[in-house]
Amino acid sequence: MSNFSIYDVSQKSGVSTATVSRVLNNSPRVSQKTREKVLQVMREMDYVPNAYAQGLIKNKTKTIGILYPDVANTYVTRTVFFVEKILKANHYFSLLSCTGYSFEEKKLRLKMMLGQKVDGVVLLSSSYTEADSEHNRYIVECAKKIPVICVNGHVEGPNIYNILCDDLDATYRAAKGLIRSQERGRIIYLYSRDTYSNKLKIQGFLKAMLENNIPVWADSIQMCGGDVEGALDRMFQDPNAKPIGAIMASGDTIAMKALKYMEKRKISVPEQVQIIGYNNVEWGQYTTPTLTSVDAQIEQISSTAVKTLLDVLNGREASQLTMYPGSIIKRESTRESFNVEEPNVI
Amino acid sequence: MSNFSIYDVSQKSGVSTATVSRVLNNSPRVSQKTREKVLQVMREMDYVPNAYAQGLIKNKTKTIGILYPDVANTYVTRTVFFVEKILKANHYFSLLSCTGYSFEEKKLRLKMMLGQKVDGVVLLSSSYTEADSEHNRYIVECAKKIPVICVNGHVEGPNIYNILCDDLDATYRAAKGLIRSQERGRIIYLYSRDTYSNKLKIQGFLKAMLENNIPVWADSIQMCGGDVEGALDRMFQDPNAKPIGAIMASGDTIAMKALKYMEKRKISVPEQVQIIGYNNVEWGQYTTPTLTSVDAQIEQISSTAVKTLLDVLNGREASQLTMYPGSIIKRESTRESFNVEEPNVI
DNA sequence: TTGTAAGCGTTATCAC
DNA sequence: GTGATAACGCTTACAA
């Protein structure tokens, strides 16, 4: 029932706890004979060292905290798993914490991670990047103690490392492609919530519109939360509205809901309305028509995030900002004539 | 940079560490005045207690280990997040570990969790239930130290608690519904890999077939891994094969791939072929036609799993086996005439 | 190459 | 109510 300690092992193998510890830590200062004897005893007792005692003295726990806002967001959840997988491959544990979107809760959870003595922390999602940089101070404070990795967010400060997808440029290029491929009809941008990342996407959208002298109306850019039907109803049912030729979405779920909406209203995609999603989730391949989407390079970003973290933890140099271009995956919800430029490398 | 300890707090507030500890643990044996002073100092210093020191002496860490096999499986990942969310709401941390499907790796990861001194462990997925019960001994051994919760698996032993969906009965009822709703054509069962849960589903499928005197051929039940196209090609391209009237899948991804296959081959669903998935993932609503699927009650099961764990940790009674009936969600990939019976409550 | 002993930050058991 | 002080299981000088 009860677990064995290093003391039990030392007793049974007739050496001191110091020697057992040396064996445990692969110290060269142990004779081959002693080492084998101790290892044998450990195996017999099925001894497992207490990570809490080790963490207490070493002040390193081989554990990384992962904060994420939401279980419903596929982009976030996929990233969590990639990060955990790569961390594990590097012999780190992952301590999870779902924080929600409330500022106070995010702050509290980060503080609790500090109590858990994690060696570093990963903030997954742009929702940890507040508009008012004063509100990011709790992150800057945290970074004084342990390295902070922002995935798809951007917080400036020492010991903070940002890895993100160039959402602005990807959205810009997608919007530009849409403009070139269609003669008429408005282009609508639908997004879920006000996050740092969505703000960038909207900027990219606007940039493409303005550069091409396309007028943008108040309802051209709409926050819809989960209610995509409602937002589309308002636009498609309005008899005075200019006809709509394309819909861009900040996420694939919104785009898929739009696809279903068109199917129900017998509006053909992509002939009458083109649709583009974001994140390139697997299920975009199974809709009818299949969904054109922006691949935000989750795997690439996750692995760079972990690599950066390990570099920092091991005292190596690391870049404080790494940006990947998004890749636009062309499928059936856009026309043949829809094409995009190469990314603007920064 | 460096963190404060209980000692720093005691110095600054002019009391002993014992008193600070009492304040920390809400002991009634502290005067109101002292308590407030100490709390004030803690706030000023932004003090966070070291969970490792606490865990060392208390031998409780308020941390639960979650083992899961695979990041690609939506059922698994959704459950991870539900469980973590509920654990967090109950002030527990979640330590993740993705184990893969290799037996040795599963064993190693569980052992490492023990070293992390988790208060309990959750095994997510039936893949932790080995066919040969001798191979489950490492789980039984672990349960001598901490409670083990098997989600959608079934391991017998003291201190092991199983929470699962009645996959056998759900598949049985779905298959029976299919049989009643169609005059002719074979019913095919497609599954991904040999797991405990898939074995039960196949049993349910067979039960329905045999009870209704439907012949089952060697290729009526096929393991297809990820290659659904290949499996379907073999059956649909074979000129001698009896025509196929329905496909049941062990998971929704397989079913969605089958849906796409039919679309490409211009086989109408559900008129010519009916299709049923399993797990009821969100994206089944966005395919054309929408996907009929078995809801495996992930939320319900996750919350019962955590509730059971907390009951055990708090010395309350808990049932060693909790089974929920699956609920069949009827959508467009099955015919109007497809109907299922009420679950056989056990 | 090995052992002794101090100390990591807490809590718990005593006294007072 | 409060304060010493001994644990908890481990690592690491320092000695031997």
XYZ file of C-alpha atoms (C1' of nucleotides) in Angstrom:
724
model
C 0.000 0.000 0.000
C 2.491 2.591 1.107
C 5.234 3.694 -1.235
C 8.894 3.038 -0.719
C 11.300 5.871 -0.170
C 14.949 6.242 -0.987
C 15.602 5.206 2.577
C 13.995 1.799 2.078
C 16.115 1.240 -0.990
C 19.279 2.235 0.845
C 18.488 -0.148 3.708
C 17.758 -3.081 1.495
C 20.830 -2.595 -0.666
C 23.132 -1.830 2.257
C 24.328 1.566 1.033
C 23.596 5.147 2.058
C 20.752 7.222 0.662
C 23.361 9.435 -0.967
C 24.570 6.549 -3.051
C 21.056 5.594 -4.021
C 20.489 9.176 -5.054
C 23.646 9.082 -7.149
C 22.414 5.982 -8.921
C 19.117 7.683 -9.496
C 20.817 10.680 -11.077
C 23.311 8.691 -13.136
C 26.243 10.125 -11.280
C 29.563 8.689 -12.475
C 30.773 8.537 -8.880
C 29.318 5.099 -8.200
C 31.042 1.776 -8.753
C 29.534 -0.443 -11.362
C 28.913 -3.136 -8.780
C 27.071 -0.845 -6.371
C 25.050 0.675 -9.137
C 23.803 -2.675 -10.328
C 22.950 -3.852 -6.849
C 20.952 -0.693 -6.170
C 19.168 -0.833 -9.503
C 18.278 -4.441 -8.822
C 16.763 -3.541 -5.451
C 14.848 -0.656 -7.015
C 13.368 -2.982 -9.578
C 12.426 -5.540 -6.947
C 10.694 -2.943 -4.800
C 9.195 -1.230 -7.812
C 10.594 1.975 -6.426
C 9.530 5.292 -7.969
C 11.215 8.494 -6.758
C 8.947 11.124 -5.269
C 8.843 13.971 -7.761
C 7.643 16.324 -5.045
C 10.702 15.813 -2.876
C 12.890 16.171 -5.943
C 11.094 19.277 -7.079
C 11.393 20.818 -3.647
C 15.142 20.634 -3.551
C 15.984 21.028 -7.223
C 13.517 23.832 -7.723
C 12.762 22.275 -11.089
C 9.791 20.070 -11.643
C 9.984 19.057 -15.266
C 6.423 20.240 -15.520
C 4.997 22.855 -17.853
C 1.700 24.623 -17.249
C -0.645 24.912 -20.197
C -3.382 27.520 -19.977
C -6.174 27.551 -22.531
C -9.482 29.357 -22.544
C -12.059 26.971 -23.828
C -12.807 23.335 -24.501
C -15.170 24.110 -27.360
C -12.583 25.611 -29.676
C -11.034 22.954 -31.890
C -8.042 25.082 -32.745
C -7.184 25.412 -29.093
C -7.771 21.812 -28.152
C -5.724 20.478 -31.056
C -2.865 22.728 -30.034
C -3.037 21.569 -26.427
C -2.564 18.004 -27.528
C 0.259 18.705 -29.913
C 2.100 20.675 -27.284
C 1.592 18.019 -24.649
C 2.781 15.314 -27.000
C 5.998 17.123 -27.846
C 6.595 18.059 -24.223
C 6.185 14.453 -23.205
C 8.656 13.362 -25.851
C 11.096 15.704 -24.117
C 10.374 14.236 -20.679
C 8.216 17.045 -19.400
C 4.835 16.747 -17.761
C 1.946 18.980 -18.729
C -0.317 20.542 -16.179
C -3.552 21.717 -17.747
C -5.773 24.583 -16.833
C -8.882 25.709 -18.602
C -9.327 29.339 -17.662
C -12.349 30.639 -19.489
C -12.300 34.171 -20.857
C -12.677 36.175 -17.651
C -9.701 38.353 -16.850
C -9.721 37.626 -13.127
C -9.876 33.903 -13.708
C -6.987 33.968 -16.161
C -4.916 35.838 -13.601
C -5.822 33.444 -10.815
C -5.007 30.356 -12.852
C -1.621 31.675 -13.827
C -0.853 32.394 -10.194
C -1.858 28.863 -9.248
C 0.511 27.509 -11.864
C 3.283 29.425 -10.162
C 2.377 27.671 -6.909
C 2.644 24.377 -8.734
C 6.234 25.320 -9.479
C 5.973 24.679 -13.187
C 9.236 25.298 -15.017
C 7.474 27.293 -17.702
C 4.048 28.167 -18.906
C 2.337 28.131 -22.280
C -0.581 30.463 -22.939
C -2.590 28.927 -25.733
C -4.753 31.331 -27.674
C -4.747 34.948 -28.533
C -7.331 35.560 -25.843
C -4.477 35.960 -23.350
C -3.327 39.051 -25.204
C -5.385 41.938 -23.883
C -5.972 45.028 -25.941
C -4.893 47.257 -23.082
C -1.267 46.305 -22.510
C -1.595 47.347 -18.886
C -3.805 44.278 -18.477
C -1.009 42.061 -19.673
C 1.111 43.040 -16.722
C 0.286 39.895 -14.813
C 1.925 37.979 -17.653
C 4.996 40.195 -17.585
C 5.210 39.676 -13.820
C 4.980 35.921 -14.235
C 7.767 36.033 -16.806
C 10.086 37.382 -14.138
C 9.934 33.952 -12.553
C 9.528 31.490 -15.414
C 9.549 31.703 -19.202
C 6.173 32.375 -20.805
C 5.274 31.160 -24.272
C 2.373 32.865 -26.022
C 0.912 30.758 -28.789
C -0.957 32.898 -31.264
C -0.798 35.860 -28.950
C 1.668 38.688 -28.669
C 2.850 40.090 -25.376
C 6.033 42.143 -25.209
C 8.473 41.718 -22.368
C 11.622 39.990 -21.167
C 11.377 36.208 -20.953
C 8.180 36.185 -23.047
C 8.241 34.346 -26.354
C 5.542 34.649 -28.988
C 4.852 32.101 -31.688
C 2.062 32.869 -34.071
C 0.522 32.523 -37.454
C 0.388 35.626 -39.602
C -3.382 35.832 -39.424
C -3.481 39.342 -40.845
C -1.623 38.460 -44.012
C -3.408 35.145 -44.497
C -6.790 36.819 -44.240
C -5.589 39.637 -46.468
C -4.493 37.209 -49.165
C -7.661 35.158 -48.934
C -9.822 38.272 -49.189
C -7.788 39.537 -52.129
C -8.246 36.195 -53.876
C -11.960 36.461 -53.321
C -12.081 39.966 -54.746
C -10.249 38.939 -57.899
C -12.388 35.865 -58.451
C -15.752 37.562 -58.359
C -17.423 40.233 -60.371
C -20.078 41.345 -57.994
C -21.688 40.758 -54.638
C -20.516 41.929 -51.248
C -17.928 40.111 -49.200
C -18.895 39.549 -45.592
C -16.616 38.817 -42.655
C -18.075 36.789 -39.779
C -16.243 36.267 -36.511
C -16.977 34.703 -33.168
C -15.534 36.937 -30.481
C -13.199 39.873 -29.936
C -9.755 38.381 -29.594
C -6.345 39.649 -30.535
C -6.182 37.171 -33.370
C -9.607 38.072 -34.745
C -8.689 41.739 -34.679
C -5.712 40.969 -36.887
C -7.866 38.960 -39.254
C -10.294 41.832 -39.549
C -7.416 44.192 -40.253
C -6.281 41.914 -43.056
C -9.781 41.809 -44.431
C -10.101 45.591 -44.329
C -6.703 46.066 -45.923
C -7.743 43.967 -48.921
C -11.039 45.805 -49.226
C -9.553 49.285 -49.031
C -6.669 48.527 -51.356
C -9.184 47.472 -53.964
C -11.616 50.302 -53.394
C -14.336 47.973 -52.230
C -16.777 49.753 -49.957
C -17.199 48.328 -46.487
C -20.578 48.740 -44.809
C -21.352 48.576 -41.131
C -22.665 45.038 -41.451
C -19.834 43.811 -43.663
C -17.984 42.704 -40.552
C -20.104 40.979 -37.970
C -19.493 39.362 -34.632
C -21.914 36.460 -34.408
C -20.841 34.388 -31.383
C -22.406 31.021 -32.034
C -25.473 32.346 -33.832
C -24.426 32.178 -37.454
C -27.967 31.563 -38.685
C -29.183 34.752 -37.061
C -26.420 36.854 -38.560
C -26.973 35.423 -42.024
C -30.734 35.803 -41.744
C -30.365 39.504 -41.096
C -28.354 39.916 -44.269
C -30.056 37.495 -46.609
C -33.612 38.339 -45.626
C -33.156 42.090 -45.970
C -34.753 43.046 -49.313
C -32.754 46.276 -49.539
C -29.381 44.711 -48.972
C -26.880 44.441 -51.754
C -26.477 40.801 -52.793
C -23.809 38.822 -51.015
C -21.125 37.060 -53.029
C -18.789 35.647 -50.424
C -18.436 34.920 -46.741
C -15.192 34.737 -44.828
C -15.203 33.320 -41.322
C -12.781 33.567 -38.413
C -13.202 29.825 -37.801
C -14.283 26.681 -39.614
C -17.328 26.004 -37.495
C -18.829 29.319 -38.526
C -18.014 28.526 -42.146
C -19.617 25.094 -41.919
C -22.739 26.566 -40.403
C -22.826 29.049 -43.272
C -22.485 26.166 -45.715
C -25.513 24.462 -44.184
C -27.420 27.740 -44.253
C -26.845 28.095 -47.997
C -27.865 24.510 -48.572
C -31.142 25.067 -46.761
C -31.844 28.313 -48.609
C -30.882 26.668 -51.927
C -28.118 29.176 -52.528
C -25.393 27.432 -54.467
C -21.830 27.370 -53.159
C -19.493 28.440 -54.703
C -21.480 29.634 -57.754
C -23.607 32.190 -55.925
C -21.712 32.523 -52.685
C -18.122 31.553 -51.949
C -17.181 30.536 -48.405
C -13.812 30.428 -46.670
C -13.119 29.112 -43.192
C -10.096 29.371 -40.908
C -7.963 26.716 -39.174
C -8.470 23.917 -41.658
C -10.054 21.417 -39.298
C -10.234 17.838 -40.522
C -14.006 17.924 -40.934
C -13.865 20.567 -43.613
C -13.095 17.677 -45.949
C -16.395 15.992 -45.253
C -18.843 18.794 -45.951
C -20.594 19.257 -49.303
C -19.034 21.171 -50.932
C -15.725 20.660 -49.132
C -14.470 23.734 -47.310
C -11.729 26.094 -48.436
C -9.865 27.162 -45.334
C -6.736 28.778 -43.987
C -4.335 26.333 -42.413
C -2.945 28.048 -39.343
C -0.039 25.581 -39.108
C -0.927 24.200 -35.715
C 1.657 21.439 -35.746
C 4.428 23.705 -36.865
C 3.519 26.344 -34.315
C 3.158 23.834 -31.487
C 6.512 22.295 -32.146
C 8.225 25.658 -32.393
C 6.541 26.704 -29.163
C 7.940 23.721 -27.308
C 11.325 24.027 -28.981
C 11.537 27.672 -27.942
C 10.563 26.811 -24.391
C 13.182 24.081 -24.136
C 15.809 26.383 -25.591
C 15.080 28.961 -22.945
C 15.004 26.402 -20.138
C 18.371 25.103 -21.267
C 19.921 28.533 -21.444
C 20.068 28.699 -25.215
C 19.174 31.705 -27.319
C 15.612 31.955 -28.553
C 13.733 34.391 -30.705
C 11.063 36.402 -28.936
C 8.817 36.445 -31.976
C 8.302 33.706 -34.526
C 5.705 34.154 -37.210
C 4.517 31.565 -39.696
C 2.580 32.357 -42.833
C -0.882 30.813 -43.031
C -1.467 28.481 -45.934
C -4.711 28.700 -47.851
C -6.173 25.289 -48.659
C -8.328 25.528 -51.732
C -11.327 23.208 -51.829
C -14.794 23.270 -53.340
C -16.442 26.118 -51.453
C -14.514 28.626 -53.573
C -14.539 28.916 -57.363
C -11.942 27.620 -59.789
C -10.910 31.201 -60.345
C -10.121 31.717 -56.660
C -6.374 31.934 -56.271
C -4.084 33.441 -53.708
C -0.677 35.044 -53.767
C 2.381 33.810 -51.991
C 2.622 34.981 -48.391
C 4.312 38.294 -47.668
C 7.301 37.079 -45.761
C 8.149 39.424 -42.952
C 12.853 37.012 -9.357
C 13.032 34.527 -6.535
C 9.874 33.386 -4.847
C 8.961 34.128 -1.311
C 8.570 31.364 1.216
C 6.425 31.030 4.278
C 9.497 32.112 6.196
C 9.616 35.494 4.448
C 5.970 36.039 5.249
C 6.480 35.125 8.892
C 9.417 37.540 9.172
C 7.603 40.424 7.622
C 4.443 39.955 9.640
C 6.289 39.270 12.890
C 4.729 35.886 13.606
C 6.011 32.322 13.398
C 5.820 30.172 10.288
C 3.397 27.964 12.173
C 0.948 30.818 12.419
C 1.342 31.695 8.780
C 0.641 28.070 7.960
C -2.476 28.206 10.106
C -3.701 31.242 8.236
C -2.978 29.456 4.988
C -5.068 26.481 6.022
C -7.924 28.476 7.504
C -7.303 27.121 10.959
C -9.691 28.608 13.560
C -6.821 28.833 16.034
C -5.689 32.261 14.870
C -6.881 35.594 16.171
C -8.752 37.741 13.725
C -6.149 40.453 14.075
C -3.178 38.204 13.339
C -4.969 36.612 10.439
C -5.644 39.905 8.772
C -2.102 41.117 9.248
C -0.682 37.939 7.735
C -3.105 37.997 4.825
C -2.157 41.589 4.163
C 1.546 40.726 4.053
C 0.839 37.795 1.767
C -0.990 40.039 -0.635
C 1.768 42.624 -0.587
C 4.434 40.047 -1.323
C 2.249 38.246 -3.808
C 3.039 35.088 -1.902
C 2.055 31.723 -3.379
C 2.551 28.585 -1.278
C 4.831 25.939 -2.743
C 2.632 23.011 -3.702
C 5.635 20.718 -3.737
C 6.468 21.323 -0.106
C 2.815 20.922 0.767
C 2.524 17.737 -1.245
C 5.623 16.323 0.383
C 4.307 16.546 3.887
C 0.592 16.118 3.286
C 1.083 13.255 0.890
C -1.784 14.692 -1.115
C -1.225 16.838 -4.134
C -4.684 17.764 -5.349
C -3.550 16.514 -8.725
C -5.151 13.827 -10.871
C -3.354 12.005 -13.653
C -5.192 11.618 -16.933
C -3.928 8.972 -19.327
C -5.233 8.827 -22.859
C -3.984 6.979 -25.893
C -4.251 9.299 -28.814
C -4.641 12.906 -29.864
C -6.394 12.024 -33.105
C -9.485 10.539 -31.530
C -12.140 13.167 -30.972
C -14.034 11.072 -28.482
C -10.960 10.823 -26.306
C -9.918 14.449 -26.585
C -13.395 15.736 -25.813
C -13.497 13.565 -22.728
C -10.088 14.797 -21.564
C -11.337 18.345 -21.625
C -14.597 17.641 -19.889
C -12.836 15.743 -17.151
C -10.227 18.451 -16.705
C -12.879 21.118 -16.553
C -14.858 19.360 -13.849
C -11.719 18.506 -11.895
C -10.657 22.122 -11.989
C -14.058 23.197 -10.734
C -13.355 20.942 -7.759
C -9.925 22.459 -7.156
C -7.873 19.642 -8.607
C -5.093 19.929 -11.124
C -4.866 17.630 -14.110
C -1.635 16.084 -15.219
C -1.868 14.823 -18.797
C -0.146 11.944 -20.427
C -0.607 10.729 -23.947
C 0.479 7.097 -23.919
C -0.045 5.714 -27.392
C -1.288 2.163 -27.759
C 1.853 0.228 -26.844
C 1.504 -1.887 -23.743
C 4.961 -1.085 -22.370
C 4.438 2.620 -22.844
C 1.074 2.547 -21.075
C 2.697 0.759 -18.145
C 5.590 3.218 -17.992
C 3.338 6.269 -18.101
C 1.185 4.993 -15.283
C 4.269 4.358 -13.200
C 5.491 7.890 -13.859
C 2.155 9.228 -12.671
C 2.727 7.407 -9.409
C 6.048 9.218 -9.081
C 4.215 12.474 -9.619
C 2.206 11.578 -6.540
C -1.153 12.114 -8.167
C -4.068 11.513 -5.811
C -5.867 9.422 -8.396
C -5.704 8.472 -12.015
C -8.196 8.413 -14.862
C -7.680 6.018 -17.760
C -9.534 7.458 -20.705
C -10.493 4.990 -23.377
C -11.225 1.343 -23.617
C -7.749 0.746 -24.988
C -6.513 0.451 -21.405
C -8.636 -2.650 -20.957
C -6.587 -5.532 -22.291
C -8.243 -8.680 -23.551
C -5.966 -10.829 -21.418
C -6.806 -9.793 -17.863
C -3.303 -10.779 -16.788
C -2.134 -7.756 -18.744
C -4.323 -5.515 -16.659
C -2.364 -6.400 -13.553
C -0.342 -3.220 -13.677
C -3.608 -1.337 -13.272
C -4.670 -3.485 -10.341
C -1.275 -2.894 -8.746
C -1.614 0.840 -9.211
C -5.037 0.728 -7.591
C -3.414 -0.528 -4.405
C -1.939 2.935 -4.056
C -4.474 5.324 -5.549
C -7.985 5.044 -6.942
C -8.215 4.269 -10.636
C -11.102 5.391 -12.815
C -11.606 3.607 -16.120
C -13.660 5.621 -18.567
C -15.230 3.424 -21.184
C -13.076 0.516 -20.091
C -13.711 -2.272 -17.630
C -11.074 -3.582 -15.268
C -12.076 -5.581 -12.201
C -10.372 -5.066 -8.872
C -10.465 -3.253 -5.547
C -10.234 0.538 -5.806
C -10.976 0.448 -9.547
C -14.080 2.221 -10.779
C -15.531 1.819 -14.259
C -17.800 4.293 -15.974
C -18.955 3.417 -19.430
C -21.505 3.673 -22.142
C -23.418 0.530 -22.989
C -21.831 0.263 -26.421
C -23.056 -3.259 -26.953
C -26.700 -2.430 -26.432
C -26.528 0.851 -28.357
C -24.988 -0.874 -31.367
C -27.473 -3.715 -31.029
C -30.423 -1.330 -31.074
C -29.038 0.679 -33.968
C -28.421 -2.474 -36.002
C -31.895 -3.759 -35.200
C -33.383 -0.476 -36.356
C -31.461 -0.783 -39.589
C -32.690 -4.338 -40.146
C -36.313 -3.332 -39.651
C -36.059 -0.324 -41.921
C -34.723 -2.072 -44.964
C -35.928 -4.841 -47.214
C -32.688 -5.937 -48.748
C -28.969 -5.293 -48.976
C -26.253 -6.359 -46.588
C -25.349 -4.451 -43.457
C -21.648 -3.821 -43.038
C -19.792 -2.992 -39.828
C -16.611 -0.923 -40.139
C -14.283 -0.309 -37.215
C -10.931 1.331 -36.688
C -8.955 -0.844 -34.293
C -9.289 -3.729 -31.860
C -10.282 -2.169 -28.585
C -12.424 -3.397 -25.746
C -15.144 -0.982 -26.720
C -15.128 -1.964 -30.390
C -15.351 -5.614 -29.422
C -18.527 -4.846 -27.505
C -19.948 -2.912 -30.429
C -19.264 -5.832 -32.730
C -20.956 -8.162 -30.261
C -24.013 -5.927 -30.319
C -23.984 -5.906 -34.092
C -23.717 -9.699 -34.252
C -26.460 -10.146 -31.698
C -28.866 -8.136 -33.822
C -27.897 -10.025 -36.969
C -28.220 -13.471 -35.424
C -31.477 -12.725 -33.631
C -32.960 -11.760 -36.977
C -31.475 -14.617 -38.946
C -29.400 -12.322 -41.097
C -26.362 -14.092 -42.470
C -22.992 -12.610 -41.582
C -20.165 -13.047 -44.073
C -16.447 -12.806 -43.420
C -16.313 -9.289 -44.808
C -19.443 -8.071 -43.066
C -17.272 -6.852 -40.199
C -14.107 -5.110 -41.234
C -11.277 -3.406 -39.451
C -10.204 -0.536 -41.671
C -7.829 1.598 -39.601
C -7.880 4.940 -41.373
C -8.361 3.530 -44.852
C -12.123 3.632 -45.252
C -11.947 4.170 -49.001
C -9.940 0.987 -49.461
C -12.334 -1.094 -47.394
C -15.355 0.251 -49.246
C -13.685 -0.178 -52.625
C -13.172 -3.873 -51.963
C -16.850 -4.299 -51.278
C -18.421 -1.969 -53.778
C -16.177 -2.860 -56.687
C -16.618 -6.599 -56.314
C -19.124 -7.616 -59.036
C -20.025 -10.843 -57.226
C -20.755 -9.220 -53.886
C -24.284 -8.998 -52.607
C -25.445 -5.366 -52.708
C -24.837 -3.296 -49.609
C -27.745 -1.534 -47.953
C -26.216 -0.023 -44.840
C -22.953 0.790 -43.141
C -22.407 1.061 -39.423
C -19.175 2.554 -38.143
C -17.396 2.407 -34.800
C -16.731 6.149 -35.058
C -18.048 9.240 -36.797
C -14.924 9.912 -38.840
C -15.284 6.558 -40.553
C -18.956 7.286 -41.180
C -18.191 10.706 -42.660
C -15.586 9.222 -44.932
C -18.173 6.665 -46.050
C -20.606 9.508 -46.704
C -18.059 11.196 -48.984
C -17.362 7.893 -50.685
C -21.023 7.454 -51.560
C -21.249 11.015 -52.809
C -18.323 10.439 -55.160
C -19.738 7.142 -56.419
C -23.185 8.711 -56.801
C -24.742 6.241 -54.408
C -27.587 7.989 -52.656
C -27.725 8.143 -48.877
C -30.014 7.071 -47.284
C -32.073 5.789 -50.237
C -29.560 3.217 -51.453
C -27.265 3.004 -48.479
C -27.946 4.046 -44.889
C -25.036 5.159 -42.714
C -24.696 5.355 -38.931
C -21.758 6.746 -37.013
C -20.783 6.591 -33.355
C -20.009 9.310 -30.779
C -22.151 12.060 -32.248
C -19.406 14.587 -32.899
C -20.526 18.127 -33.611
C -19.470 17.979 -37.270
C -21.973 15.276 -38.059
C -24.476 18.126 -38.289
C -22.616 19.788 -41.133
C -22.307 16.921 -43.598
C -24.745 16.364 -46.452
C -26.798 14.432 -45.586
C -26.398 15.028 -41.862
C -25.136 12.022 -39.951
C -27.182 9.689 -37.781
C -25.011 8.704 -34.855
C -24.912 7.166 -31.410
C -24.378 9.671 -28.652
C -22.023 8.054 -26.170
C -22.907 10.583 -23.450
C -19.460 12.013 -23.027
C -20.493 14.814 -20.717
C -22.550 12.576 -18.511
C -19.816 9.967 -18.330
C -17.082 12.533 -17.669
C -18.974 14.118 -14.849
C -19.796 10.774 -13.266
C -16.156 9.770 -13.595
C -15.015 12.816 -11.670
C -17.820 12.515 -9.159
C -16.887 8.911 -8.482
C -13.237 9.826 -8.064
C -14.030 12.608 -5.629
C -16.340 10.318 -3.670
C -13.569 7.778 -3.300
C -10.984 10.403 -2.366
C -13.309 11.734 0.300
C -14.027 8.331 1.738
C -17.571 8.093 0.444
C -19.151 5.034 -1.087
C -18.928 4.672 -4.831
C -20.190 2.163 -7.324
C -17.499 0.148 -9.095
C -19.489 0.023 -12.296
C -21.700 2.694 -13.796
C -23.212 2.143 -17.203
C -25.104 4.657 -19.299
C -27.269 3.764 -22.252
C -26.197 5.243 -25.582
C -28.697 7.497 -27.266
C -29.248 7.196 -30.992
C -29.499 10.577 -32.724
C -31.530 10.234 -35.883
C -30.513 12.503 -38.747
C -30.614 12.345 -42.533
C -28.193 9.525 -43.273
C -30.844 6.997 -42.238
C -34.346 6.615 -43.670
C -37.581 7.894 -42.222
C -38.441 4.311 -41.380
C -35.312 3.904 -39.248
C -36.363 3.742 -35.636
C -34.821 2.345 -32.519
C -36.139 0.792 -29.335
C -35.678 2.117 -25.862
C -32.414 1.025 -24.256
C -32.337 -2.238 -22.329
C -31.723 -0.915 -18.891
C -29.404 -3.200 -16.989
C 33.919 5.458 -4.223
C 31.075 6.094 -0.269
C 28.816 8.145 3.932
C 27.198 12.122 6.926
C 24.368 15.732 7.432
C 22.262 20.140 6.128
C 18.498 21.976 3.858
C 14.443 22.641 0.297
C 9.152 24.917 2.128
C 5.647 23.190 4.246
C 2.623 21.023 8.154
C 1.858 18.890 12.622
C 2.913 17.983 17.420
C 4.041 19.656 21.181
C 4.649 22.997 24.724
C 3.592 27.481 26.646
C -3.498 31.768 20.322
C 1.116 31.242 19.412
C 5.916 29.506 18.754
C 9.663 25.889 18.563
C 10.808 21.965 16.148
C 10.570 17.516 14.005
C 9.199 15.458 10.154
C 8.217 14.641 4.622
C 11.877 12.322 0.624
C 15.281 13.830 -1.739
C 20.023 16.134 -3.328
C 24.490 17.820 -2.488
C 28.487 19.778 -0.266
C 31.909 18.120 2.529
C 34.408 14.411 4.814
C 36.389 10.175 4.919
